[in-house]
GROMACS .gro file of N, CA and C in nm:
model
  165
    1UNK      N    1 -18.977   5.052 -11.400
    1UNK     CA    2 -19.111   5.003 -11.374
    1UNK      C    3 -19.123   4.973 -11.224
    2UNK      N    4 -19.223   5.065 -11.158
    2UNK     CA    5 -19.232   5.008 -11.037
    2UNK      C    6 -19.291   4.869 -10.967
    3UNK      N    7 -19.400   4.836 -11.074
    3UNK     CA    8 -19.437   4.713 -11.021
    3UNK      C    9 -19.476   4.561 -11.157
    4UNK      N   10 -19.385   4.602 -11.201
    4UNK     CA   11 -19.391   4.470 -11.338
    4UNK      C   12 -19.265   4.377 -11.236
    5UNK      N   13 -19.303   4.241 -11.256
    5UNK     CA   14 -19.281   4.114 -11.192
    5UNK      C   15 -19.218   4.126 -11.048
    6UNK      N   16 -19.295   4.253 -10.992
    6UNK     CA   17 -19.276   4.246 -10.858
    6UNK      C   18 -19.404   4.202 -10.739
    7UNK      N   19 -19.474   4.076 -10.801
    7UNK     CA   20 -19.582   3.979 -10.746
    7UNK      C   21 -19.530   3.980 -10.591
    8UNK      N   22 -19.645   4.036 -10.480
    8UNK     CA   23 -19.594   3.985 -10.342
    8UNK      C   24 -19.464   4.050 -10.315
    9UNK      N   25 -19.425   4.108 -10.365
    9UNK     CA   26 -19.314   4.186 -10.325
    9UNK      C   27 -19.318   4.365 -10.304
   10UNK      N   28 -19.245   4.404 -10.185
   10UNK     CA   29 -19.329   4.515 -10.161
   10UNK      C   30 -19.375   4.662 -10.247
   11UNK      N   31 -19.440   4.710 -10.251
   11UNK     CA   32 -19.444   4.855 -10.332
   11UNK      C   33 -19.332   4.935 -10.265
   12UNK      N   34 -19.260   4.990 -10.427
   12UNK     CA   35 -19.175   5.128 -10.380
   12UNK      C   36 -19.216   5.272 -10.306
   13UNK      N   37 -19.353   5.239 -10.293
   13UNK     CA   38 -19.367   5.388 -10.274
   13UNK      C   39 -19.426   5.364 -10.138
   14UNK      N   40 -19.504   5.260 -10.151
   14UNK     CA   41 -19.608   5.260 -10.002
   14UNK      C   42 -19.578   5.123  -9.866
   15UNK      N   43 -19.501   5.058 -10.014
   15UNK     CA   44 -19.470   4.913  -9.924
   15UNK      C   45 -19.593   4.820  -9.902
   16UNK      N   46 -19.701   4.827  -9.927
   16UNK     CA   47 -19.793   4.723  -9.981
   16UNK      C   48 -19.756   4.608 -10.082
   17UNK      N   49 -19.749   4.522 -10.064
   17UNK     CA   50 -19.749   4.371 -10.108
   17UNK      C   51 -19.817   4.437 -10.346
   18UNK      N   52 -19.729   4.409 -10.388
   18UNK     CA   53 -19.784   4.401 -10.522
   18UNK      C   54 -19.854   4.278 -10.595
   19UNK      N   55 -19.972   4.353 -10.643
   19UNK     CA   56 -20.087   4.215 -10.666
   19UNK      C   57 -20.030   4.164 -10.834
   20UNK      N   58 -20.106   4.043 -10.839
   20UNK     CA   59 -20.095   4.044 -11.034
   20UNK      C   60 -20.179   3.929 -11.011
   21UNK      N   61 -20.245   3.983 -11.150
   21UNK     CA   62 -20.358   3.866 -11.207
   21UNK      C   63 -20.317   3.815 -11.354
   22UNK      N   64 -20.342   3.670 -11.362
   22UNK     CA   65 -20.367   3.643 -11.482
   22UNK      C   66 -20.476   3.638 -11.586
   23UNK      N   67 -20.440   3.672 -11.708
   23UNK     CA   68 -20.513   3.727 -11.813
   23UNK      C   69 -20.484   3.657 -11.922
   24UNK      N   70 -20.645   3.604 -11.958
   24UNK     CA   71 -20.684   3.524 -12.068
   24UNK      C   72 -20.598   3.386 -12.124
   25UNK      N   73 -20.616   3.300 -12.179
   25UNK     CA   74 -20.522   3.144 -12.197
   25UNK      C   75 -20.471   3.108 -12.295
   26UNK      N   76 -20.499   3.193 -12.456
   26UNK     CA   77 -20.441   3.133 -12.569
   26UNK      C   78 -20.295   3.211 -12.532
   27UNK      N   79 -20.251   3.384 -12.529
   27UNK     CA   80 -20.183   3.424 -12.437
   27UNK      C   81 -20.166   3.513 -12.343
   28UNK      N   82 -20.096   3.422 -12.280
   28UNK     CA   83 -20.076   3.440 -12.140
   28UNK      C   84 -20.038   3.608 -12.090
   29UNK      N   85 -20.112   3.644 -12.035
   29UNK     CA   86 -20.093   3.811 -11.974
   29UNK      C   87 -20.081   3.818 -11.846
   30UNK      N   88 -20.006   3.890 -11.781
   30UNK     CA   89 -19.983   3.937 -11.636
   30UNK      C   90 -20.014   4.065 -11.606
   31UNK      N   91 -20.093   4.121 -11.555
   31UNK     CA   92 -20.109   4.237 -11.502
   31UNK      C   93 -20.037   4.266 -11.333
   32UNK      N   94 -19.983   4.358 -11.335
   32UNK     CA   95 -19.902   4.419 -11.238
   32UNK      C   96 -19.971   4.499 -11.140
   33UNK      N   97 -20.029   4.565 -11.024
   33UNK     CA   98 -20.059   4.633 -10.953
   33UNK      C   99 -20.066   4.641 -10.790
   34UNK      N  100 -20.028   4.782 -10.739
   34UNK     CA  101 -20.058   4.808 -10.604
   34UNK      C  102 -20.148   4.836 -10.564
   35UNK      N  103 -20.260   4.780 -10.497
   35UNK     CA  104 -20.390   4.795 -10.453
   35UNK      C  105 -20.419   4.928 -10.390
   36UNK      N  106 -20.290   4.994 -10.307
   36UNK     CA  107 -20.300   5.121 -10.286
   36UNK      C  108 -20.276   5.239 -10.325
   37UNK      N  109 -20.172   5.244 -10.412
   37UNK     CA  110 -20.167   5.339 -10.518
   37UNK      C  111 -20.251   5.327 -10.642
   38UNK      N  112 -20.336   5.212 -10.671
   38UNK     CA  113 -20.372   5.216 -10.790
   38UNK      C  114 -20.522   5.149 -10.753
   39UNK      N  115 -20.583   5.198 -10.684
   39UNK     CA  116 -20.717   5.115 -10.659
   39UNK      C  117 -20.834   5.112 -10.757
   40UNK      N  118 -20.858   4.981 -10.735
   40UNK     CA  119 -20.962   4.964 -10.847
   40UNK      C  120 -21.061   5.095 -10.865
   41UNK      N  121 -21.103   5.116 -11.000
   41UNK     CA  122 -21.229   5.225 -10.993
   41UNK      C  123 -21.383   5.180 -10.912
   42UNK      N  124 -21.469   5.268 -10.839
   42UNK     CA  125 -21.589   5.229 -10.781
   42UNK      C  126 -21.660   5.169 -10.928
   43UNK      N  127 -21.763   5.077 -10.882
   43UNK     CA  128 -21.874   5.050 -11.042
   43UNK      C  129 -21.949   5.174 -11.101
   44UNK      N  130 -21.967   5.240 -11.014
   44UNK     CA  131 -22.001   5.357 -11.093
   44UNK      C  132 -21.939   5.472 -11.191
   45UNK      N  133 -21.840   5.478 -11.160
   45UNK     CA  134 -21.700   5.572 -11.256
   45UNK      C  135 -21.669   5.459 -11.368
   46UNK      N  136 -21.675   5.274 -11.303
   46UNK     CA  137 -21.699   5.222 -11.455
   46UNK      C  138 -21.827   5.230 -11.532
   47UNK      N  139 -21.903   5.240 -11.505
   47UNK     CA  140 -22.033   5.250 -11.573
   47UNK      C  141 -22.004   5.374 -11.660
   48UNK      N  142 -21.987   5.488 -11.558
   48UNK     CA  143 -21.970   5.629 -11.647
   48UNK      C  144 -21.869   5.628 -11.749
   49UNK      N  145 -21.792   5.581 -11.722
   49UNK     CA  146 -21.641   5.583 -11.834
   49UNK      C  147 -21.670   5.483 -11.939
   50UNK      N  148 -21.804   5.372 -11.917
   50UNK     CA  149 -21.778   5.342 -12.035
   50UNK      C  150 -21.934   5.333 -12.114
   51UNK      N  151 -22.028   5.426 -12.030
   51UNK     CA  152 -22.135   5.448 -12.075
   51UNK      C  153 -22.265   5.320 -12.044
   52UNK      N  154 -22.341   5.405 -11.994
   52UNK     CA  155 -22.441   5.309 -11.962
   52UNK      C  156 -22.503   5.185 -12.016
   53UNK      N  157 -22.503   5.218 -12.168
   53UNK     CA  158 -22.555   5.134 -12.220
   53UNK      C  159 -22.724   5.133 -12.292
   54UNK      N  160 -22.752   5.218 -12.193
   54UNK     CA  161 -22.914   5.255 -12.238
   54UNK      C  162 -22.944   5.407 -12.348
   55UNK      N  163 -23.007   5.380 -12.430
   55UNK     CA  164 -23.049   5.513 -12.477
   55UNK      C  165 -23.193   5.550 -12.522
   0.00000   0.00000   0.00000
């Protein structure tokens, strides 16, 4: 795993600082990620991927 509990510690590939957020409180989740290899999607590719909503 390149970036599971490697919080603030650098990426293997690019050397960017690895982010993690916490997720939800009954339990506890950690999400893992490099902001540069793995950048968030624009709002629009989320909109499209998960459908507008209107019909």
């Amino acid at each position: 795993m390149y970036v599971y509990g490697r919080a603030r510690r650098p990426c293997r590939r690019c050397r960017t600082p690895i982010q993690v957020a916490r997720q939800g409180t009954d339990l506890p989740r950690s999400t893992y990620w490099c902001p540069t290899c793995q950048p968030e999607p624009a709002a629009r590719e989320l909109r499209e991927s998960r459908g507008s909503g209107r019909r």
